[in-house]
Amino acid sequence: MALVSFTSIPKCPSSSRFSYGSTQLPLNLITKCELNTNGGSQKLEIGSPIIVIESPKLLKTAASVPCLRPNVGLVKPGDVGRIVSRKPMDVWAVRLSIGTYLIDRKYFKPLELEE
């Protein structure tokens, strides 16, 4: 389960206010939301092996001209791949046996290799 933490960060002096008609609103904080999906136990890096734990409904290729298509059994739970790169919004380019796809972090976990 993902853990979400909220943090308030002072940005402007407390005397700063935004006026909207006759109403004045304070502009003294910004809310920052951080998503912690892996519990901090394992760090994903380029080249890290992963295992798919849930099949995504849609797949987006990681090509220079991406293609979005429905997942009709292409990527299944238990498929193993490697991290190729990280994209914004906790999306990762993952190299699987059938190609390289952009997959959200919630659909896979790091694969623990025994040495």
PDB file of C-alpha atoms in Angstrom:
ATOM      1  CA  MET A   1       0.000   0.000   0.000  1.00  0.00           C
ATOM      2  CA  ALA A   2       1.283   3.452  -0.898  1.00  0.00           C
ATOM      3  CA  LEU A   3       2.027   5.911   1.870  1.00  0.00           C
ATOM      4  CA  VAL A   4       1.291   9.567   1.210  1.00  0.00           C
ATOM      5  CA  SER A   5       2.729  12.376   3.289  1.00  0.00           C
ATOM      6  CA  PHE A   6       1.804  16.036   3.129  1.00  0.00           C
ATOM      7  CA  THR A   7       4.197  18.824   4.007  1.00  0.00           C
ATOM      8  CA  SER A   8       3.564  22.551   4.347  1.00  0.00           C
ATOM      9  CA  ILE A   9       6.373  24.786   3.161  1.00  0.00           C
ATOM     10  CA  PRO A  10       6.384  28.540   3.916  1.00  0.00           C
ATOM     11  CA  LYS A  11       6.859  30.457   0.684  1.00  0.00           C
ATOM     12  CA  CYS A  12       5.828  34.093   1.128  1.00  0.00           C
ATOM     13  CA  PRO A  13       5.941  36.333   4.173  1.00  0.00           C
ATOM     14  CA  SER A  14       2.828  35.951   6.308  1.00  0.00           C
ATOM     15  CA  SER A  15       1.815  39.507   5.427  1.00  0.00           C
ATOM     16  CA  SER A  16       1.374  38.551   1.750  1.00  0.00           C
ATOM     17  CA  ARG A  17      -2.267  38.283   0.761  1.00  0.00           C
ATOM     18  CA  PHE A  18      -4.211  37.637  -2.398  1.00  0.00           C
ATOM     19  CA  SER A  19      -7.275  39.850  -2.886  1.00  0.00           C
ATOM     20  CA  TYR A  20     -10.321  38.503  -4.704  1.00  0.00           C
ATOM     21  CA  GLY A  21     -13.057  41.106  -4.530  1.00  0.00           C
ATOM     22  CA  SER A  22     -13.578  41.986  -0.893  1.00  0.00           C
ATOM     23  CA  THR A  23     -12.055  38.690   0.328  1.00  0.00           C
ATOM     24  CA  GLN A  24      -8.369  38.479   1.247  1.00  0.00           C
ATOM     25  CA  LEU A  25      -6.689  35.078   1.259  1.00  0.00           C
ATOM     26  CA  PRO A  26      -3.240  34.387   2.790  1.00  0.00           C
ATOM     27  CA  LEU A  27      -0.534  33.202   0.390  1.00  0.00           C
ATOM     28  CA  ASN A  28       1.909  31.925   2.955  1.00  0.00           C
ATOM     29  CA  LEU A  29       2.179  28.224   2.226  1.00  0.00           C
ATOM     30  CA  ILE A  30       2.403  25.643  -0.515  1.00  0.00           C
ATOM     31  CA  THR A  31       1.381  22.049   0.021  1.00  0.00           C
ATOM     32  CA  LYS A  32       3.713  19.373  -1.242  1.00  0.00           C
ATOM     33  CA  CYS A  33       2.559  15.781  -1.700  1.00  0.00           C
ATOM     34  CA  GLU A  34       5.112  12.978  -1.695  1.00  0.00           C
ATOM     35  CA  LEU A  35       4.257   9.420  -2.684  1.00  0.00           C
ATOM     36  CA  ASN A  36       6.267   6.639  -1.108  1.00  0.00           C
ATOM     37  CA  THR A  37       5.425   3.427  -2.990  1.00  0.00           C
ATOM     38  CA  ASN A  38       8.313   1.154  -2.129  1.00  0.00           C
ATOM     39  CA  GLY A  39       8.593   1.856   1.586  1.00  0.00           C
ATOM     40  CA  GLY A  40      12.178   3.023   1.128  1.00  0.00           C
ATOM     41  CA  SER A  41      13.452  -0.542   1.424  1.00  0.00           C
ATOM     42  CA  GLN A  42      14.734  -0.916  -2.136  1.00  0.00           C
ATOM     43  CA  LYS A  43      15.876   1.754  -4.558  1.00  0.00           C
ATOM     44  CA  LEU A  44      15.164   1.395  -8.255  1.00  0.00           C
ATOM     45  CA  GLU A  45      18.031   2.216 -10.564  1.00  0.00           C
ATOM     46  CA  ILE A  46      18.701   1.829 -14.259  1.00  0.00           C
ATOM     47  CA  GLY A  47      19.442  -1.840 -14.881  1.00  0.00           C
ATOM     48  CA  SER A  48      17.523  -3.051 -11.815  1.00  0.00           C
ATOM     49  CA  PRO A  49      15.504  -6.237 -12.423  1.00  0.00           C
ATOM     50  CA  ILE A  50      11.754  -5.955 -11.811  1.00  0.00           C
ATOM     51  CA  ILE A  51       8.751  -8.276 -11.757  1.00  0.00           C
ATOM     52  CA  VAL A  52       5.271  -7.258 -12.890  1.00  0.00           C
ATOM     53  CA  ILE A  53       2.735  -7.714 -10.058  1.00  0.00           C
ATOM     54  CA  GLU A  54      -0.383  -6.418 -11.846  1.00  0.00           C
ATOM     55  CA  SER A  55      -1.051  -6.125 -15.566  1.00  0.00           C
ATOM     56  CA  PRO A  56      -1.767  -2.561 -16.742  1.00  0.00           C
ATOM     57  CA  LYS A  57      -4.933  -1.999 -18.791  1.00  0.00           C
ATOM     58  CA  LEU A  58      -3.094   0.111 -21.386  1.00  0.00           C
ATOM     59  CA  LEU A  59       0.490  -0.090 -22.625  1.00  0.00           C
ATOM     60  CA  LYS A  60       2.540   2.787 -23.993  1.00  0.00           C
ATOM     61  CA  THR A  61       5.656   1.973 -25.974  1.00  0.00           C
ATOM     62  CA  ALA A  62       8.898   3.714 -25.042  1.00  0.00           C
ATOM     63  CA  ALA A  63       9.760   4.464 -28.681  1.00  0.00           C
ATOM     64  CA  SER A  64      10.552   7.949 -29.997  1.00  0.00           C
ATOM     65  CA  VAL A  65       6.974   7.995 -31.361  1.00  0.00           C
ATOM     66  CA  PRO A  66       5.038   6.216 -28.590  1.00  0.00           C
ATOM     67  CA  CYS A  67       1.999   4.074 -29.298  1.00  0.00           C
ATOM     68  CA  LEU A  68      -0.783   3.556 -26.746  1.00  0.00           C
ATOM     69  CA  ARG A  69      -2.594   0.219 -27.035  1.00  0.00           C
ATOM     70  CA  PRO A  70      -4.775  -1.993 -24.863  1.00  0.00           C
ATOM     71  CA  ASN A  71      -2.952  -4.745 -22.999  1.00  0.00           C
ATOM     72  CA  VAL A  72      -4.440  -7.910 -24.464  1.00  0.00           C
ATOM     73  CA  GLY A  73      -2.235 -10.379 -22.625  1.00  0.00           C
ATOM     74  CA  LEU A  74       1.076  -8.825 -23.701  1.00  0.00           C
ATOM     75  CA  VAL A  75       2.264  -7.938 -20.182  1.00  0.00           C
ATOM     76  CA  LYS A  76       1.124 -10.352 -17.476  1.00  0.00           C
ATOM     77  CA  PRO A  77       1.787 -10.633 -13.737  1.00  0.00           C
ATOM     78  CA  GLY A  78       5.041 -12.530 -13.253  1.00  0.00           C
ATOM     79  CA  ASP A  79       6.793 -11.077 -16.308  1.00  0.00           C
ATOM     80  CA  VAL A  80      10.388 -10.084 -15.570  1.00  0.00           C
ATOM     81  CA  GLY A  81      12.251  -7.121 -17.059  1.00  0.00           C
ATOM     82  CA  ARG A  82      14.882  -4.450 -16.445  1.00  0.00           C
ATOM     83  CA  ILE A  83      14.647  -0.712 -15.845  1.00  0.00           C
ATOM     84  CA  VAL A  84      15.854   1.280 -18.866  1.00  0.00           C
ATOM     85  CA  SER A  85      15.101   4.835 -17.686  1.00  0.00           C
ATOM     86  CA  ARG A  86      12.924   6.916 -15.400  1.00  0.00           C
ATOM     87  CA  LYS A  87      10.240   9.267 -16.673  1.00  0.00           C
ATOM     88  CA  PRO A  88       8.233  11.946 -14.804  1.00  0.00           C
ATOM     89  CA  MET A  89       5.367  11.046 -12.454  1.00  0.00           C
ATOM     90  CA  ASP A  90       6.902   7.744 -11.236  1.00  0.00           C
ATOM     91  CA  VAL A  91       6.712   6.122 -14.675  1.00  0.00           C
ATOM     92  CA  TRP A  92       9.571   3.864 -15.741  1.00  0.00           C
ATOM     93  CA  ALA A  93      10.740   2.576 -19.106  1.00  0.00           C
ATOM     94  CA  VAL A  94      10.953  -1.191 -18.631  1.00  0.00           C
ATOM     95  CA  ARG A  95      12.572  -3.600 -21.097  1.00  0.00           C
ATOM     96  CA  LEU A  96      10.553  -6.821 -21.260  1.00  0.00           C
ATOM     97  CA  SER A  97      10.967  -9.809 -23.573  1.00  0.00           C
ATOM     98  CA  ILE A  98       8.287  -8.386 -25.914  1.00  0.00           C
ATOM     99  CA  GLY A  99       9.657  -4.823 -26.061  1.00  0.00           C
ATOM    100  CA  THR A 100      10.208  -1.675 -24.020  1.00  0.00           C
ATOM    101  CA  TYR A 101       7.149  -0.074 -22.403  1.00  0.00           C
ATOM    102  CA  LEU A 102       6.407   2.863 -20.092  1.00  0.00           C
ATOM    103  CA  ILE A 103       4.939   1.338 -16.942  1.00  0.00           C
ATOM    104  CA  ASP A 104       3.679   3.056 -13.791  1.00  0.00           C
ATOM    105  CA  ARG A 105       5.505   2.076 -10.590  1.00  0.00           C
ATOM    106  CA  LYS A 106       2.352   0.600  -9.027  1.00  0.00           C
ATOM    107  CA  TYR A 107       2.357  -2.272 -11.561  1.00  0.00           C
ATOM    108  CA  PHE A 108       5.772  -3.735 -10.670  1.00  0.00           C
ATOM    109  CA  LYS A 109       8.200  -4.254  -7.810  1.00  0.00           C
ATOM    110  CA  PRO A 110      11.963  -4.798  -7.635  1.00  0.00           C
ATOM    111  CA  LEU A 111      12.996  -8.400  -8.158  1.00  0.00           C
ATOM    112  CA  GLU A 112      15.052  -9.756  -5.281  1.00  0.00           C
ATOM    113  CA  LEU A 113      17.883 -11.866  -6.693  1.00  0.00           C
ATOM    114  CA  GLU A 114      19.579 -14.480  -4.549  1.00  0.00           C
ATOM    115  CA  GLU A 115      23.332 -14.654  -5.004  1.00  0.00           C
TER     116      GLU A 115
END
